[in-house]
mmCIF file of C-alpha atoms in Angstrom:
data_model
loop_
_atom_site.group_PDB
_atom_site.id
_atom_site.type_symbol
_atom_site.label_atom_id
_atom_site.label_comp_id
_atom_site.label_asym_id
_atom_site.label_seq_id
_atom_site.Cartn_x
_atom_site.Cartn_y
_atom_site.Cartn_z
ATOM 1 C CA UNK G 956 35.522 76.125 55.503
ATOM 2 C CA UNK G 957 34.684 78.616 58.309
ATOM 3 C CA UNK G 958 35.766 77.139 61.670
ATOM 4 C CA UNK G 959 34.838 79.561 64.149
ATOM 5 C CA UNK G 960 36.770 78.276 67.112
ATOM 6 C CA UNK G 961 39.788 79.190 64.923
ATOM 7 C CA UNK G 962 37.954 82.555 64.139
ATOM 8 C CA UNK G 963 37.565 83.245 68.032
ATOM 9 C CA UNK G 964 40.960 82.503 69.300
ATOM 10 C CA UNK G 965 42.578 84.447 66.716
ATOM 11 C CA UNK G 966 40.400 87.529 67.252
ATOM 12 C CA UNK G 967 41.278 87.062 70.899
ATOM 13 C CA UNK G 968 44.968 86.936 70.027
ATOM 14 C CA UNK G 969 44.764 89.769 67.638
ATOM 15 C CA UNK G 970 42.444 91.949 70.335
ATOM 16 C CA UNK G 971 45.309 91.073 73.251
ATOM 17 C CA UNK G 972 48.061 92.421 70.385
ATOM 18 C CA UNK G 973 46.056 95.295 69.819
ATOM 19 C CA UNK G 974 45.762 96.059 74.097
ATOM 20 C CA UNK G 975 49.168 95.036 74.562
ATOM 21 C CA UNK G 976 50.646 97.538 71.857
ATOM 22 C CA UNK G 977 48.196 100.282 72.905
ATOM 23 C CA UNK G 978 50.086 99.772 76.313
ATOM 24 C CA UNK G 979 53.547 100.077 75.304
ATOM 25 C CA UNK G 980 54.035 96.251 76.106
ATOM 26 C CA UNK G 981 53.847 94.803 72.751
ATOM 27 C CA UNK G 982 54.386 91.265 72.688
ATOM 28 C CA UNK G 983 54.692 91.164 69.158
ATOM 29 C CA UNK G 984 58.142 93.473 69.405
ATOM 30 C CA UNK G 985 61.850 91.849 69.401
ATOM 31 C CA UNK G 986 63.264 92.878 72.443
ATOM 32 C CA UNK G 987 67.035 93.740 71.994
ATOM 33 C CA UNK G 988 67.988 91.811 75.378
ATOM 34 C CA UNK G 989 70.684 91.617 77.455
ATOM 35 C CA UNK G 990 72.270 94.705 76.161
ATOM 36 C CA UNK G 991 75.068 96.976 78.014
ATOM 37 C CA UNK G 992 75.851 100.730 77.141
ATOM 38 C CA UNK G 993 77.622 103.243 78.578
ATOM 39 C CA UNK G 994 79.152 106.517 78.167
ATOM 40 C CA UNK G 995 82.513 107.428 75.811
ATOM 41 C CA UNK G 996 85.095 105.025 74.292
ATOM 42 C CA UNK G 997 86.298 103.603 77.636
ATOM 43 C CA UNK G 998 83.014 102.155 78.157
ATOM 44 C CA UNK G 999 83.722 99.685 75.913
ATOM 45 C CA UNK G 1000 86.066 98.309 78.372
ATOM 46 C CA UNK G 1001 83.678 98.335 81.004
ATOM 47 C CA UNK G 1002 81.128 97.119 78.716
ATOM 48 C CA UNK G 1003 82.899 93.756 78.076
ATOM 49 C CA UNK G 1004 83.288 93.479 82.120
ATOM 50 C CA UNK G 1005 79.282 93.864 82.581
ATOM 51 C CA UNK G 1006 79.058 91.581 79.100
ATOM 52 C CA UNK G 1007 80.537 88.575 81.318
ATOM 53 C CA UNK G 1008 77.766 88.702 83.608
ATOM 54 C CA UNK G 1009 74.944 89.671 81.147
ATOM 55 C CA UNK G 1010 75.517 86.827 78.627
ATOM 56 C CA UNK G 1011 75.424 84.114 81.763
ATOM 57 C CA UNK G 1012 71.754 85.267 82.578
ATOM 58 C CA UNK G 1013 73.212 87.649 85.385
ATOM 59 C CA UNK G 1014 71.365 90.280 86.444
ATOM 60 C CA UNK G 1015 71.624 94.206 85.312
ATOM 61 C CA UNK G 1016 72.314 94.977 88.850
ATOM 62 C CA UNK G 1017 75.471 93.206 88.847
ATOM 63 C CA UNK G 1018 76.422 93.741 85.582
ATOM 64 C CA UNK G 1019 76.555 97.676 86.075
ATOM 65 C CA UNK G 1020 78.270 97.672 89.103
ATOM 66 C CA UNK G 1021 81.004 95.357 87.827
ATOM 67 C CA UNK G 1022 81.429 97.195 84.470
ATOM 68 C CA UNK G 1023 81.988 100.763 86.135
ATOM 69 C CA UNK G 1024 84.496 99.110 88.724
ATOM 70 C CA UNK G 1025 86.643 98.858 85.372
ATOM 71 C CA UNK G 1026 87.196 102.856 84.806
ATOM 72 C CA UNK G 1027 87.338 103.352 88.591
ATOM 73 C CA UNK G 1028 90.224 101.140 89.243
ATOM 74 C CA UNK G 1029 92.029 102.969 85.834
ATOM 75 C CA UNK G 1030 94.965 105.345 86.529
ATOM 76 C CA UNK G 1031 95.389 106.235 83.467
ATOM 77 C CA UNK G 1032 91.273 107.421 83.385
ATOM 78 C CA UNK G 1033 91.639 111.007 84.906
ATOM 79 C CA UNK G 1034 88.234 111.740 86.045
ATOM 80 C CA UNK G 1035 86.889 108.262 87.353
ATOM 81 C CA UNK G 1036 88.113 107.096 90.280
ATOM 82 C CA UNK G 1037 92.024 105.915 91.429
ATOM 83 C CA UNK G 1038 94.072 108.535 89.537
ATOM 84 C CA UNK G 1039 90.977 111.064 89.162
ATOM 85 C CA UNK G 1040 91.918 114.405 89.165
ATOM 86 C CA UNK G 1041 91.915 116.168 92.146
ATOM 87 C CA UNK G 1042 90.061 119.526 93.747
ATOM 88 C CA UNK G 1043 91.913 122.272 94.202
ATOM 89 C CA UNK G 1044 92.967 121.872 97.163
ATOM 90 C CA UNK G 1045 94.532 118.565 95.941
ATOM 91 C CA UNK G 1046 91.982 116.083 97.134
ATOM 92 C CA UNK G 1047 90.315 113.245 94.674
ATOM 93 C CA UNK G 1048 86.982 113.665 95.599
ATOM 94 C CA UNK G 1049 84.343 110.873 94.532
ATOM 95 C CA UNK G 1050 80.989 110.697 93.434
ATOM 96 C CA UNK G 1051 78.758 107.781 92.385
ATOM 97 C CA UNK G 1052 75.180 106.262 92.245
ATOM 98 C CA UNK G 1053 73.472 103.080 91.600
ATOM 99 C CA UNK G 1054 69.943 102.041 90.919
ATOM 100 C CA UNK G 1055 67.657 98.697 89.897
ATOM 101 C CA UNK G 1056 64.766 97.849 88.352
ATOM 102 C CA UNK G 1057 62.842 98.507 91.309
ATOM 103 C CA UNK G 1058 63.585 101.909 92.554
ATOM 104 C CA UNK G 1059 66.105 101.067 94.952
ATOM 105 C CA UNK G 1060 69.214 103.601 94.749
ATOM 106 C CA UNK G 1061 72.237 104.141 97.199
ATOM 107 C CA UNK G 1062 74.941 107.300 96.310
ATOM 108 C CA UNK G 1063 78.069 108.644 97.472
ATOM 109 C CA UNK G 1064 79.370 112.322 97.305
ATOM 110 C CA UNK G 1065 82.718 113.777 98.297
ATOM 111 C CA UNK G 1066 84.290 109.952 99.218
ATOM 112 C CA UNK G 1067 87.451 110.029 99.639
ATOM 113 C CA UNK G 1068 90.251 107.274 99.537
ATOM 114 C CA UNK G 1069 88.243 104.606 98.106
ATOM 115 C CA UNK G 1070 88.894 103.122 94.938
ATOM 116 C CA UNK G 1071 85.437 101.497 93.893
ATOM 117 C CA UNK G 1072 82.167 104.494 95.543
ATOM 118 C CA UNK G 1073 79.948 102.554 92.830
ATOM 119 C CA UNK G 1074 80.088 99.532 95.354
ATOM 120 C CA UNK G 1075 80.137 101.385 98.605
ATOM 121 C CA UNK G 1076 76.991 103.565 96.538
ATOM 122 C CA UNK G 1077 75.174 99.643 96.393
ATOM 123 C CA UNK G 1078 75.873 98.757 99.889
ATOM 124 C CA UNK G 1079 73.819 102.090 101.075
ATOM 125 C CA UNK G 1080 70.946 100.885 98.919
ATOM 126 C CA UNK G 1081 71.318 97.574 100.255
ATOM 127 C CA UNK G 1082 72.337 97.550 103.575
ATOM 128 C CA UNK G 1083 70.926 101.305 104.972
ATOM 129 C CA UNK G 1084 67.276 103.052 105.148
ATOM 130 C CA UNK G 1085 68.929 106.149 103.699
ATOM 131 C CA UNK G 1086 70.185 106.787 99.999
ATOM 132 C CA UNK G 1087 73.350 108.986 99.925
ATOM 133 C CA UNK G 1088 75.857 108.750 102.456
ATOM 134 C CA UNK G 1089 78.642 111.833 101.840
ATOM 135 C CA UNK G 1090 82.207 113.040 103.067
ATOM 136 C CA UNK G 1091 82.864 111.498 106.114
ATOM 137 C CA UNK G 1092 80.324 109.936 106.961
ATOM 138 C CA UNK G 1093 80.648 108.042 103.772
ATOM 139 C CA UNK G 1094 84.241 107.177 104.537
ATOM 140 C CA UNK G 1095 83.228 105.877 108.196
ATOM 141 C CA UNK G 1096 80.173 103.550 106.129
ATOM 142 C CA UNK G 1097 83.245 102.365 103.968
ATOM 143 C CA UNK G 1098 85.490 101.352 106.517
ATOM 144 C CA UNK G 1099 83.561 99.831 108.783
ATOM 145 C CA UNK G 1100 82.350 97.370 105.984
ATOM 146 C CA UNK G 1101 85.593 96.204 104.770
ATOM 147 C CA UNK G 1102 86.625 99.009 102.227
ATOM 148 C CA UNK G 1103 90.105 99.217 102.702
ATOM 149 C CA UNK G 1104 91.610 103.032 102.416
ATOM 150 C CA UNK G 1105 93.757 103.675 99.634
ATOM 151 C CA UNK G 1106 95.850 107.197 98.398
ATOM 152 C CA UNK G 1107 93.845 107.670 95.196
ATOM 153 C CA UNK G 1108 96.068 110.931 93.492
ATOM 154 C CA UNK G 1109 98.277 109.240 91.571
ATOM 155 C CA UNK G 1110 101.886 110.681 90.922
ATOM 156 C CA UNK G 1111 100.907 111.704 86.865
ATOM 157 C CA UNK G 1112 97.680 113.668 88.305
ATOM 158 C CA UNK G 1113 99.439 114.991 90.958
ATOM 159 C CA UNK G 1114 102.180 116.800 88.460
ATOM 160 C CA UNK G 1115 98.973 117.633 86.769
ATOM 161 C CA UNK G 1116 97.401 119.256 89.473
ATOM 162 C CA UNK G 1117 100.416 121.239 90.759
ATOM 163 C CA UNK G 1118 101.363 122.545 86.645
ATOM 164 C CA UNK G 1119 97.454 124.073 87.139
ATOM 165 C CA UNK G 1120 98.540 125.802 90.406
ATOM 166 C CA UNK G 1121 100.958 127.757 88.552
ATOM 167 C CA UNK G 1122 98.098 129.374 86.801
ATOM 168 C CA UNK G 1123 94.962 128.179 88.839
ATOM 169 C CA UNK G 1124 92.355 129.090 85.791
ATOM 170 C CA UNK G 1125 89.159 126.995 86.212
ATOM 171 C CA UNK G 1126 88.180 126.625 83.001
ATOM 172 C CA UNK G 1127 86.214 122.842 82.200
ATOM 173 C CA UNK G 1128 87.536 121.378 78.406
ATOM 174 C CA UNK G 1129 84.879 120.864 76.004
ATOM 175 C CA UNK G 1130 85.264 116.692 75.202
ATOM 176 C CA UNK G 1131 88.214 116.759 77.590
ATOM 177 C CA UNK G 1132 87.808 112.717 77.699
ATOM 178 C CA UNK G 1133 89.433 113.047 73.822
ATOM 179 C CA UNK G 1134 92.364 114.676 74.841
ATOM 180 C CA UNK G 1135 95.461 113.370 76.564
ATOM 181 C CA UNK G 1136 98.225 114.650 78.826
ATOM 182 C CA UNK G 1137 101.577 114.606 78.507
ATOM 183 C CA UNK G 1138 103.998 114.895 81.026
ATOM 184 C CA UNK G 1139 107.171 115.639 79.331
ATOM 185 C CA UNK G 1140 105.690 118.754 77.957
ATOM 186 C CA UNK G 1141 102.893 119.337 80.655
ATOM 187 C CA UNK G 1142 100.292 119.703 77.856
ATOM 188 C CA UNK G 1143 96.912 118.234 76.375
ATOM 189 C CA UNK G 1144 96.250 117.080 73.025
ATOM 190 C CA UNK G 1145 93.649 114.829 70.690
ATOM 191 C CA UNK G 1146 93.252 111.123 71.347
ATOM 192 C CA UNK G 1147 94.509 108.431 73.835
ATOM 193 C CA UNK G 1148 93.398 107.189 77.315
ATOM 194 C CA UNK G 1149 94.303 109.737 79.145
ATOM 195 C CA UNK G 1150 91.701 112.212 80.991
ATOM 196 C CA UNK G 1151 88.182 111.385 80.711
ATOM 197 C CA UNK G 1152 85.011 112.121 82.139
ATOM 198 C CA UNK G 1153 81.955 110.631 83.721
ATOM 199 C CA UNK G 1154 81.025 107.158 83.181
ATOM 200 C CA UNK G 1155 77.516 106.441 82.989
ATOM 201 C CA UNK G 1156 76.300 102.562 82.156
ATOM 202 C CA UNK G 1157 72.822 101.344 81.405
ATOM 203 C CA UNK G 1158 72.328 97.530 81.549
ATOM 204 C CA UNK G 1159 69.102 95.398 80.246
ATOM 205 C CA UNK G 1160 69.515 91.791 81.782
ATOM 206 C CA UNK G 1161 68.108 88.494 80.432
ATOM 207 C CA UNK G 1162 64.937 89.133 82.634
ATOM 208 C CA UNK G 1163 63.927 92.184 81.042
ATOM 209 C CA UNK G 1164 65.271 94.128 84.320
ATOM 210 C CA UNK G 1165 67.299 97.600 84.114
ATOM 211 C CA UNK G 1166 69.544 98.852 86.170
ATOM 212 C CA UNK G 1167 72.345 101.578 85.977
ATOM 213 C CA UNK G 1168 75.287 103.261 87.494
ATOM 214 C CA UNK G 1169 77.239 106.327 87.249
ATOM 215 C CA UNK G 1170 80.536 106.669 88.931
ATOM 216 C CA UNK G 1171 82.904 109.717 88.464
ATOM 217 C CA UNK G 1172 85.827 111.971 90.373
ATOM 218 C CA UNK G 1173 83.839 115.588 88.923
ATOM 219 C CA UNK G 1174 85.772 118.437 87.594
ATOM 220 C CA UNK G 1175 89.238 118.603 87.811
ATOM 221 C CA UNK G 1176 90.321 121.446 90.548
ATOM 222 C CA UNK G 1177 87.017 121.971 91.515
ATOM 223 C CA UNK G 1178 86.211 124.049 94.745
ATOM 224 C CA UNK G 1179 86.450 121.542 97.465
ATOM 225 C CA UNK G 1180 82.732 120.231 98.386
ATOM 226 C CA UNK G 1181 81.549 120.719 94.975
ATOM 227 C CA UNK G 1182 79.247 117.494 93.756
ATOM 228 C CA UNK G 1183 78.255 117.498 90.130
ATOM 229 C CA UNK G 1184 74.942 115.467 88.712
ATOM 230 C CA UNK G 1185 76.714 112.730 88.738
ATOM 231 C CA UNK G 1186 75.548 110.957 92.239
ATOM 232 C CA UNK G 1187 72.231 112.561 92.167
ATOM 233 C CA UNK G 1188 69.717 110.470 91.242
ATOM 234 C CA UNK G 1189 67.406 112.049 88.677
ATOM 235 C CA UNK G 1190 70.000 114.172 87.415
ATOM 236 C CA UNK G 1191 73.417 111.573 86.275
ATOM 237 C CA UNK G 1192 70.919 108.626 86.423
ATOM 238 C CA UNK G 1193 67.482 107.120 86.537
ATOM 239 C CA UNK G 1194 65.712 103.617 86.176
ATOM 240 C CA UNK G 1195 62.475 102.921 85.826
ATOM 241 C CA UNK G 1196 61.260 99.534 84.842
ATOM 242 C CA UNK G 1197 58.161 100.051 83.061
ATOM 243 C CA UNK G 1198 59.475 102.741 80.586
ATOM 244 C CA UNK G 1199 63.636 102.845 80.506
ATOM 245 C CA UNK G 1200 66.697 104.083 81.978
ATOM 246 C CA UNK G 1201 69.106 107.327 81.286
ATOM 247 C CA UNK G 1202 72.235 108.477 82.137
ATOM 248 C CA UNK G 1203 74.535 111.282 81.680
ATOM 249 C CA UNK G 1204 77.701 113.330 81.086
ATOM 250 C CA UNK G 1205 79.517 116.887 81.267
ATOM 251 C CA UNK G 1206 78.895 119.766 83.037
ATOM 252 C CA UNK G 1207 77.061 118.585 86.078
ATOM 253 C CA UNK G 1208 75.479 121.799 87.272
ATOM 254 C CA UNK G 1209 73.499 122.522 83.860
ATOM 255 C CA UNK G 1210 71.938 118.551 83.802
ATOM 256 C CA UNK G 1211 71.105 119.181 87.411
ATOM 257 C CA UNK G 1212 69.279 122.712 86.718
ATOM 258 C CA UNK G 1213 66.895 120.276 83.992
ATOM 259 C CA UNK G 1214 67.019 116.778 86.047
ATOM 260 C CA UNK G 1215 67.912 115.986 82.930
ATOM 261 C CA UNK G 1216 68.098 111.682 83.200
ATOM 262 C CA UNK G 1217 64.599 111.758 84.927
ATOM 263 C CA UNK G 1218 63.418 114.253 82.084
ATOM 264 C CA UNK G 1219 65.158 111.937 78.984
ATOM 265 C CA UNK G 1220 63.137 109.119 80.794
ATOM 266 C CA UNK G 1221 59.843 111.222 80.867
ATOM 267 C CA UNK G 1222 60.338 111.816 77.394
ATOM 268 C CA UNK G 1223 60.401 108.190 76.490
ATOM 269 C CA UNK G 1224 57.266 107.910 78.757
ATOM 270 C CA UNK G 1225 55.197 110.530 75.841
ATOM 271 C CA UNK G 1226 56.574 108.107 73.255
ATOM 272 C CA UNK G 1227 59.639 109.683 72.082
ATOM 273 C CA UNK G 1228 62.604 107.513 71.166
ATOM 274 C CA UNK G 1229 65.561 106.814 73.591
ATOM 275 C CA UNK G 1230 67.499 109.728 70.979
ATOM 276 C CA UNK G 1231 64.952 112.317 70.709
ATOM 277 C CA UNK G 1232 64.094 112.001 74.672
ATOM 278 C CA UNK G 1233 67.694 112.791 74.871
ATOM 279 C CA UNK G 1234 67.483 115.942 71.646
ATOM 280 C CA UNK G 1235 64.604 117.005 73.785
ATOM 281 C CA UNK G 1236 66.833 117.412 77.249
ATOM 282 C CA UNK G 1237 69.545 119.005 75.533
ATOM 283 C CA UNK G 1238 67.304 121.581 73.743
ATOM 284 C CA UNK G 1239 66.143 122.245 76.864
ATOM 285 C CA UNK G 1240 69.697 123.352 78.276
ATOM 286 C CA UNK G 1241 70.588 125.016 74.911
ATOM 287 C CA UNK G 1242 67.174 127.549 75.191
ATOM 288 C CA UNK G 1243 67.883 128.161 78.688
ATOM 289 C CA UNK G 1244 70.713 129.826 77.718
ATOM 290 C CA UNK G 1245 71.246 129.877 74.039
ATOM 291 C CA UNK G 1246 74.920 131.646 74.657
ATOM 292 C CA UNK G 1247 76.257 129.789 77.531
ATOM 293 C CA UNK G 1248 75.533 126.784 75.637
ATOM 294 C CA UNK G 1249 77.937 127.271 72.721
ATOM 295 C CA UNK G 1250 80.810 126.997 75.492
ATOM 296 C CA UNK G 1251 79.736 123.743 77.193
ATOM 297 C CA UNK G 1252 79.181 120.211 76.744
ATOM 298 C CA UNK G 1253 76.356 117.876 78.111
ATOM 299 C CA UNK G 1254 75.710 114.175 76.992
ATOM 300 C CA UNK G 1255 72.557 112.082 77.556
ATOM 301 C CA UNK G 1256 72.669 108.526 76.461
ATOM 302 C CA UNK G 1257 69.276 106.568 77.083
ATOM 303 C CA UNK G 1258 67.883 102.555 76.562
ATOM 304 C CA UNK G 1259 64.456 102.015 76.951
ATOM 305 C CA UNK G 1260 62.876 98.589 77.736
ATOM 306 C CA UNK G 1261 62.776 97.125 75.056
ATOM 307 C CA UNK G 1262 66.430 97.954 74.662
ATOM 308 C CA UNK G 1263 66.411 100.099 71.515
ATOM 309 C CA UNK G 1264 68.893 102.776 73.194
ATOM 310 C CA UNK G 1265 70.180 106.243 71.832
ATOM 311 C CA UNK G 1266 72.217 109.603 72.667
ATOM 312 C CA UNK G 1267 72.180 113.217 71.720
ATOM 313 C CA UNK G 1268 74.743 116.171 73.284
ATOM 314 C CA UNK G 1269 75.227 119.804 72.810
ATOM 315 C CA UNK G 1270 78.623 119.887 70.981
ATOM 316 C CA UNK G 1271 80.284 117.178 68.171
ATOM 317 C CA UNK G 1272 82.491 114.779 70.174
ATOM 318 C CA UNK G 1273 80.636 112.896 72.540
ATOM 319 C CA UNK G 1274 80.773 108.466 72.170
ATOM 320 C CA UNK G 1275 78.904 105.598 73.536
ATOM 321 C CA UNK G 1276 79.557 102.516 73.821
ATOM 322 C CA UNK G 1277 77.344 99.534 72.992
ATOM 323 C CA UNK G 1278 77.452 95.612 73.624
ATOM 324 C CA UNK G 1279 75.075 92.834 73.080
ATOM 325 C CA UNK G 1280 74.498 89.864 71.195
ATOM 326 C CA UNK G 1281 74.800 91.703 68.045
ATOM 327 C CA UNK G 1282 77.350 93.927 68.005
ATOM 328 C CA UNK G 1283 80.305 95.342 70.163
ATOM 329 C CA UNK G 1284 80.876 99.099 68.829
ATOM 330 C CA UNK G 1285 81.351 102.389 69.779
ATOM 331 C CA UNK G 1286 79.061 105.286 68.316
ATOM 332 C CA UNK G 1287 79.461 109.049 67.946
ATOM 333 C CA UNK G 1288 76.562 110.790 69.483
ATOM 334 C CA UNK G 1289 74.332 113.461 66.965
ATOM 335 C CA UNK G 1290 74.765 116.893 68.324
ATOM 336 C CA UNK G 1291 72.894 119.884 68.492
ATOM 337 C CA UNK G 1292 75.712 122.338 67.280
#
């Protein structure tokens, strides 16, 4: 029998559906929540840090600043943090950024002798009007709220650093986070810990909030001063709650020349997936100069709000690493050569 009070609330229902979808807030959609990714193998050890907080109901904020602390604190991790490789003059230089579900970001460039920038990075957002504190400056922000000042070249990158003297050819490694050094014979070669690169972590808490972080020492034997996209918000990172969150990886100067995280996000925005925002950003860099390209690397890995996430880089080689609920695995990203 008809019943049209049955008949009116479900065309309501259906009708709200309909809105809701229209406006990329479906409420019929699983979200994939809380869910941590981040950027190459090692992130799966800073994944299972930010997991701790994540599965208690923590919030993304938290859980992204704890999970990069892991590679930062890593000697053995050559280009993130505490055994970073140095500038050329022989100076680990820092740079990181953080940013929540609400637009609030804090940065560091050039910080020296601290181990964790991602936390000094949050205590500019939190504590300071401004957003990036560098050199210095940063250094005097760090001290005088309870950062202690620590020698950060290890003695491994240091014999690194003065076997490149000998030669002192700047010449950035394609996937140099795959490769590892050894010092008996001063050379690099496939697999192991050894020297990384950037690590770039997107977090989707319990709440539905986003927040990320990207923490990194740059390019090893870089010209002193020189601050890659890594602490540049729009560029190594950006959040934004109503649509997703990006990050990236490699060579800094070409993701800064596209703003490439705040472009993967704006792809999302036009309805492209988390991995063809990212194919999108990359063919961007590739057209710009179609040669060039062949003889550099750049990595975007994005998560959009509903925590489907995705990746996409110029050459083979690049990982992610994913946590949640489901699964705990690490995935090679698609490439456009």
């Amino acid at each position: 029998m008809f019943n049209r009070r049955k008949f009116v609330g479900s065309s309501l229902l259906a009708s709200t559906g309909l809105f809701l979808r229209a406006s990329g807030k479906s409420s019929f959609s699983v979200v994939n929540k809380p869910i941590v990714i981040s950027t190459w193998d090692f992130g799966k050890a800073a994944n299972a840090a930010a997991w701790e907080i994540l599965k208690r109901q923590g919030k993304a904020l938290d859980a992204v600043e704890a999970g990069v602390k892991i590679p930062e604190a890593d000697p053995n991790n050559h280009s993130v943090g505490y055994g970073g490789l140095p500038d050329r003059d022989g100076h680990v230089t820092l740079d990181a950024c953080i940013m929540d579900e609400n637009g609030n970001c804090g940065s560091v460039m050039c910080l020296e002798n601290i181990v964790h920038p991602i936390s000094v990075a949050r205590l500019i957002m939190e504590k300071t009007p401004h957003i990036v504190l560098a050199g210095d400056g940063a250094l005097q922000f760090a001290l005088a709220n309870g950062f202690k000042k620590e020698k950060l070249l290890t003695a491994e990158s240091e014999l690194m650093w003065k076997e490149w003297l000998r030669k002192s050819k700047y010449e950035p490694v394609i996937n140099i986070e795959n490769r590892n050094y050894h010092a008996e014979d001063k050379s690099m070669s496939p697999g192991g810990p050894g020297n990384h690169d950037t690590i770039g972590m997107l977090a989707l808490d319990s709440a539905g909030n986003l927040s990320g972080a990207c923490t990194t020492s740059g390019m090893a034997y870089k010209m002193h001063g020189r601050v890659g996209d890594s602490p540049i918000i729009g560029a190594g990172l950006f959040v934004d709650n109503e649509i997703g969150s990006a990050t990236s990886t490699g060579v800094g100067e070409e993701v800064i020349r596209i703003v490439g995280s705040h472009l993967v996000v704006e792809n999302m925005r036009q309805g492209l997936s988390p991995r063809d925002a990212c194919r999108k950003a990359v063919e961007r860099i590739v057209k710009r100069d179609p040669g060039k390209a062949k003889d550099l690397q750049v990595g975007f890995l994005a998560m959009k709000i509903d925590g489907s996430f995705g990746a996409f880089c110029i050459q083979k080689g690049f990982t992610y690493a994913v946590r949640s609920d489901a699964e705990e695995k690490i995935y090679e990203s698609e490439s456009w050569f």
